[in-house]
Amino acid sequence: MVGIKVKTLTRRVVELSSELGLKAVPEYRTPDGTRIDVAILKDEEKLLAIELEASFKWFPQRLLYDVVKAHRAGFPELWVVTSFRNVKPGWVKNYAGELGLRFEVISPEELEKRMAEIIEIRTSPLPSDNLRR
């Protein structure tokens, strides 16, 4: 198992967000004084909280804390990025759903893939654009 490179991933998320016309804020400070590893904002609208978890110690508790932080800060979606395979968030995922928070645990590779897909969707011409030509 290879650990995640938090600084490298943070820089990459900032770059990809910029390509999308979004603002990525590393170490986003929440109103209650906690921090989210990376917050994705459109203007001042909160779109996505990203937490980078490199340690397996107390992992279920970390997931719960990440969910609570993202929800209390007003984010509609949370991605927890970790290199640990077969993570089963169990009841924490259900709890996030009860709070109305979309929550996923993804790999660093999946993070890159999803950000690239968002960029592709945003930059590809709409089907109606082809009709105008």
PDB file of C-alpha atoms in Angstrom:
ATOM      1  CA  MET A   1       0.000   0.000   0.000  1.00  0.00           C
ATOM      2  CA  VAL A   2       1.337   3.401  -0.971  1.00  0.00           C
ATOM      3  CA  GLY A   3       0.446   6.402   1.174  1.00  0.00           C
ATOM      4  CA  ILE A   4      -1.062   9.538  -0.257  1.00  0.00           C
ATOM      5  CA  LYS A   5       1.011  12.631  -0.832  1.00  0.00           C
ATOM      6  CA  VAL A   6      -1.128  15.285   0.815  1.00  0.00           C
ATOM      7  CA  LYS A   7       0.754  18.359  -0.454  1.00  0.00           C
ATOM      8  CA  THR A   8       0.964  17.003  -4.001  1.00  0.00           C
ATOM      9  CA  LEU A   9      -2.743  16.151  -4.086  1.00  0.00           C
ATOM     10  CA  THR A  10      -3.659  19.528  -2.619  1.00  0.00           C
ATOM     11  CA  ARG A  11      -1.654  21.346  -5.316  1.00  0.00           C
ATOM     12  CA  ARG A  12      -3.260  19.202  -8.017  1.00  0.00           C
ATOM     13  CA  VAL A  13      -6.787  19.908  -6.747  1.00  0.00           C
ATOM     14  CA  VAL A  14      -6.006  23.646  -6.717  1.00  0.00           C
ATOM     15  CA  GLU A  15      -4.748  23.455 -10.339  1.00  0.00           C
ATOM     16  CA  LEU A  16      -7.712  21.432 -11.589  1.00  0.00           C
ATOM     17  CA  SER A  17     -10.192  23.664  -9.785  1.00  0.00           C
ATOM     18  CA  SER A  18      -8.638  26.711 -11.404  1.00  0.00           C
ATOM     19  CA  GLU A  19      -9.098  25.081 -14.827  1.00  0.00           C
ATOM     20  CA  LEU A  20     -12.786  24.708 -13.952  1.00  0.00           C
ATOM     21  CA  GLY A  21     -13.102  28.346 -12.974  1.00  0.00           C
ATOM     22  CA  LEU A  22     -13.542  27.325  -9.348  1.00  0.00           C
ATOM     23  CA  LYS A  23     -11.606  28.321  -6.267  1.00  0.00           C
ATOM     24  CA  ALA A  24      -9.887  25.658  -4.172  1.00  0.00           C
ATOM     25  CA  VAL A  25      -9.017  26.810  -0.666  1.00  0.00           C
ATOM     26  CA  PRO A  26      -6.465  24.629   1.138  1.00  0.00           C
ATOM     27  CA  GLU A  27      -6.903  24.473   4.932  1.00  0.00           C
ATOM     28  CA  TYR A  28     -10.333  26.095   4.700  1.00  0.00           C
ATOM     29  CA  ARG A  29     -11.285  27.541   8.087  1.00  0.00           C
ATOM     30  CA  THR A  30     -14.884  26.819   9.082  1.00  0.00           C
ATOM     31  CA  PRO A  31     -17.024  29.205  11.149  1.00  0.00           C
ATOM     32  CA  ASP A  32     -16.665  26.944  14.205  1.00  0.00           C
ATOM     33  CA  GLY A  33     -12.859  26.963  13.997  1.00  0.00           C
ATOM     34  CA  THR A  34     -12.195  23.566  12.420  1.00  0.00           C
ATOM     35  CA  ARG A  35     -10.366  23.084   9.132  1.00  0.00           C
ATOM     36  CA  ILE A  36     -11.217  21.242   5.944  1.00  0.00           C
ATOM     37  CA  ASP A  37      -8.216  20.083   3.903  1.00  0.00           C
ATOM     38  CA  VAL A  38      -9.506  21.560   0.621  1.00  0.00           C
ATOM     39  CA  ALA A  39     -12.741  23.439   0.011  1.00  0.00           C
ATOM     40  CA  ILE A  40     -14.027  23.902  -3.538  1.00  0.00           C
ATOM     41  CA  LEU A  41     -16.012  27.116  -3.983  1.00  0.00           C
ATOM     42  CA  LYS A  42     -17.804  28.788  -6.870  1.00  0.00           C
ATOM     43  CA  ASP A  43     -17.644  32.444  -5.975  1.00  0.00           C
ATOM     44  CA  GLU A  44     -18.591  32.069  -2.294  1.00  0.00           C
ATOM     45  CA  GLU A  45     -20.914  29.074  -2.797  1.00  0.00           C
ATOM     46  CA  LYS A  46     -19.643  25.940  -1.077  1.00  0.00           C
ATOM     47  CA  LEU A  47     -19.591  23.039  -3.536  1.00  0.00           C
ATOM     48  CA  LEU A  48     -17.314  20.312  -2.213  1.00  0.00           C
ATOM     49  CA  ALA A  49     -15.217  19.519   0.847  1.00  0.00           C
ATOM     50  CA  ILE A  50     -12.214  17.252   0.319  1.00  0.00           C
ATOM     51  CA  GLU A  51     -10.448  15.568   3.233  1.00  0.00           C
ATOM     52  CA  LEU A  52      -7.138  13.768   2.665  1.00  0.00           C
ATOM     53  CA  GLU A  53      -6.706  10.899   5.128  1.00  0.00           C
ATOM     54  CA  ALA A  54      -3.246   9.326   5.186  1.00  0.00           C
ATOM     55  CA  SER A  55      -3.444   7.550   8.549  1.00  0.00           C
ATOM     56  CA  PHE A  56      -5.454   4.440   9.306  1.00  0.00           C
ATOM     57  CA  LYS A  57      -5.327   5.060  13.060  1.00  0.00           C
ATOM     58  CA  TRP A  58      -8.833   5.850  14.314  1.00  0.00           C
ATOM     59  CA  PHE A  59     -10.057   5.829  10.694  1.00  0.00           C
ATOM     60  CA  PRO A  60     -13.800   5.335  11.397  1.00  0.00           C
ATOM     61  CA  GLN A  61     -13.682   8.195  13.899  1.00  0.00           C
ATOM     62  CA  ARG A  62     -11.871  10.378  11.364  1.00  0.00           C
ATOM     63  CA  LEU A  63     -14.591   9.682   8.785  1.00  0.00           C
ATOM     64  CA  LEU A  64     -17.279  10.691  11.264  1.00  0.00           C
ATOM     65  CA  TYR A  65     -15.407  13.857  12.185  1.00  0.00           C
ATOM     66  CA  ASP A  66     -14.958  14.717   8.484  1.00  0.00           C
ATOM     67  CA  VAL A  67     -18.713  14.286   7.900  1.00  0.00           C
ATOM     68  CA  VAL A  68     -19.588  16.483  10.880  1.00  0.00           C
ATOM     69  CA  LYS A  69     -17.117  19.208   9.824  1.00  0.00           C
ATOM     70  CA  ALA A  70     -18.369  19.304   6.222  1.00  0.00           C
ATOM     71  CA  HIS A  71     -22.018  19.350   7.282  1.00  0.00           C
ATOM     72  CA  ARG A  72     -21.561  22.045   9.942  1.00  0.00           C
ATOM     73  CA  ALA A  73     -19.638  24.199   7.442  1.00  0.00           C
ATOM     74  CA  GLY A  74     -22.520  23.961   4.947  1.00  0.00           C
ATOM     75  CA  PHE A  75     -21.001  21.803   2.215  1.00  0.00           C
ATOM     76  CA  PRO A  76     -23.416  19.623   0.214  1.00  0.00           C
ATOM     77  CA  GLU A  77     -20.758  17.035  -0.672  1.00  0.00           C
ATOM     78  CA  LEU A  78     -17.672  15.459   0.906  1.00  0.00           C
ATOM     79  CA  TRP A  79     -14.967  13.332  -0.667  1.00  0.00           C
ATOM     80  CA  VAL A  80     -12.562  11.597   1.694  1.00  0.00           C
ATOM     81  CA  VAL A  81      -9.437  10.638  -0.237  1.00  0.00           C
ATOM     82  CA  THR A  82      -7.359   7.752   1.066  1.00  0.00           C
ATOM     83  CA  SER A  83      -5.095   5.086  -0.368  1.00  0.00           C
ATOM     84  CA  PHE A  84      -6.609   2.411   1.892  1.00  0.00           C
ATOM     85  CA  ARG A  85      -8.538  -0.169  -0.124  1.00  0.00           C
ATOM     86  CA  ASN A  86     -11.882  -1.722   0.754  1.00  0.00           C
ATOM     87  CA  VAL A  87     -12.835   1.007   3.207  1.00  0.00           C
ATOM     88  CA  LYS A  88     -16.349   0.414   4.433  1.00  0.00           C
ATOM     89  CA  PRO A  89     -17.737   3.590   5.975  1.00  0.00           C
ATOM     90  CA  GLY A  90     -20.818   1.656   7.171  1.00  0.00           C
ATOM     91  CA  TRP A  91     -23.143   3.637   9.397  1.00  0.00           C
ATOM     92  CA  VAL A  92     -21.113   6.843   8.894  1.00  0.00           C
ATOM     93  CA  LYS A  93     -22.235   6.891   5.241  1.00  0.00           C
ATOM     94  CA  ASN A  94     -25.839   6.395   6.365  1.00  0.00           C
ATOM     95  CA  TYR A  95     -25.473   9.189   8.908  1.00  0.00           C
ATOM     96  CA  ALA A  96     -24.096  11.526   6.223  1.00  0.00           C
ATOM     97  CA  GLY A  97     -27.161  10.703   4.126  1.00  0.00           C
ATOM     98  CA  GLU A  98     -29.443  11.528   7.053  1.00  0.00           C
ATOM     99  CA  LEU A  99     -27.735  14.915   7.272  1.00  0.00           C
ATOM    100  CA  GLY A 100     -28.282  15.459   3.540  1.00  0.00           C
ATOM    101  CA  LEU A 101     -24.555  15.273   2.804  1.00  0.00           C
ATOM    102  CA  ARG A 102     -23.329  13.356  -0.250  1.00  0.00           C
ATOM    103  CA  PHE A 103     -20.319  11.405   1.007  1.00  0.00           C
ATOM    104  CA  GLU A 104     -17.806   9.153  -0.694  1.00  0.00           C
ATOM    105  CA  VAL A 105     -14.478   7.572   0.160  1.00  0.00           C
ATOM    106  CA  ILE A 106     -12.282   7.560  -2.942  1.00  0.00           C
ATOM    107  CA  SER A 107      -8.692   6.800  -3.936  1.00  0.00           C
ATOM    108  CA  PRO A 108      -6.197   9.459  -5.067  1.00  0.00           C
ATOM    109  CA  GLU A 109      -6.483   8.053  -8.608  1.00  0.00           C
ATOM    110  CA  GLU A 110     -10.265   8.369  -8.471  1.00  0.00           C
ATOM    111  CA  LEU A 111      -9.910  11.992  -7.344  1.00  0.00           C
ATOM    112  CA  GLU A 112      -7.803  12.816 -10.403  1.00  0.00           C
ATOM    113  CA  LYS A 113     -10.206  10.928 -12.675  1.00  0.00           C
ATOM    114  CA  ARG A 114     -13.303  12.683 -11.333  1.00  0.00           C
ATOM    115  CA  MET A 115     -11.760  16.135 -11.544  1.00  0.00           C
ATOM    116  CA  ALA A 116     -10.678  15.397 -15.142  1.00  0.00           C
ATOM    117  CA  GLU A 117     -14.212  14.223 -16.003  1.00  0.00           C
ATOM    118  CA  ILE A 118     -15.674  17.433 -14.607  1.00  0.00           C
ATOM    119  CA  ILE A 119     -13.234  19.456 -16.710  1.00  0.00           C
ATOM    120  CA  GLU A 120     -14.136  17.426 -19.808  1.00  0.00           C
ATOM    121  CA  ILE A 121     -17.862  17.954 -19.236  1.00  0.00           C
ATOM    122  CA  ARG A 122     -17.376  21.686 -18.680  1.00  0.00           C
ATOM    123  CA  THR A 123     -15.179  22.207 -21.747  1.00  0.00           C
ATOM    124  CA  SER A 124     -16.859  19.969 -24.322  1.00  0.00           C
ATOM    125  CA  PRO A 125     -19.273  21.668 -26.726  1.00  0.00           C
ATOM    126  CA  LEU A 126     -22.958  21.199 -26.113  1.00  0.00           C
ATOM    127  CA  PRO A 127     -24.846  19.060 -28.659  1.00  0.00           C
ATOM    128  CA  SER A 128     -26.807  22.154 -29.712  1.00  0.00           C
ATOM    129  CA  ASP A 129     -23.515  23.882 -30.630  1.00  0.00           C
ATOM    130  CA  ASN A 130     -23.023  21.338 -33.423  1.00  0.00           C
ATOM    131  CA  LEU A 131     -26.458  22.137 -34.848  1.00  0.00           C
ATOM    132  CA  ARG A 132     -25.634  25.823 -35.252  1.00  0.00           C
ATOM    133  CA  ARG A 133     -22.731  25.182 -37.600  1.00  0.00           C
TER     134      ARG A 133
END
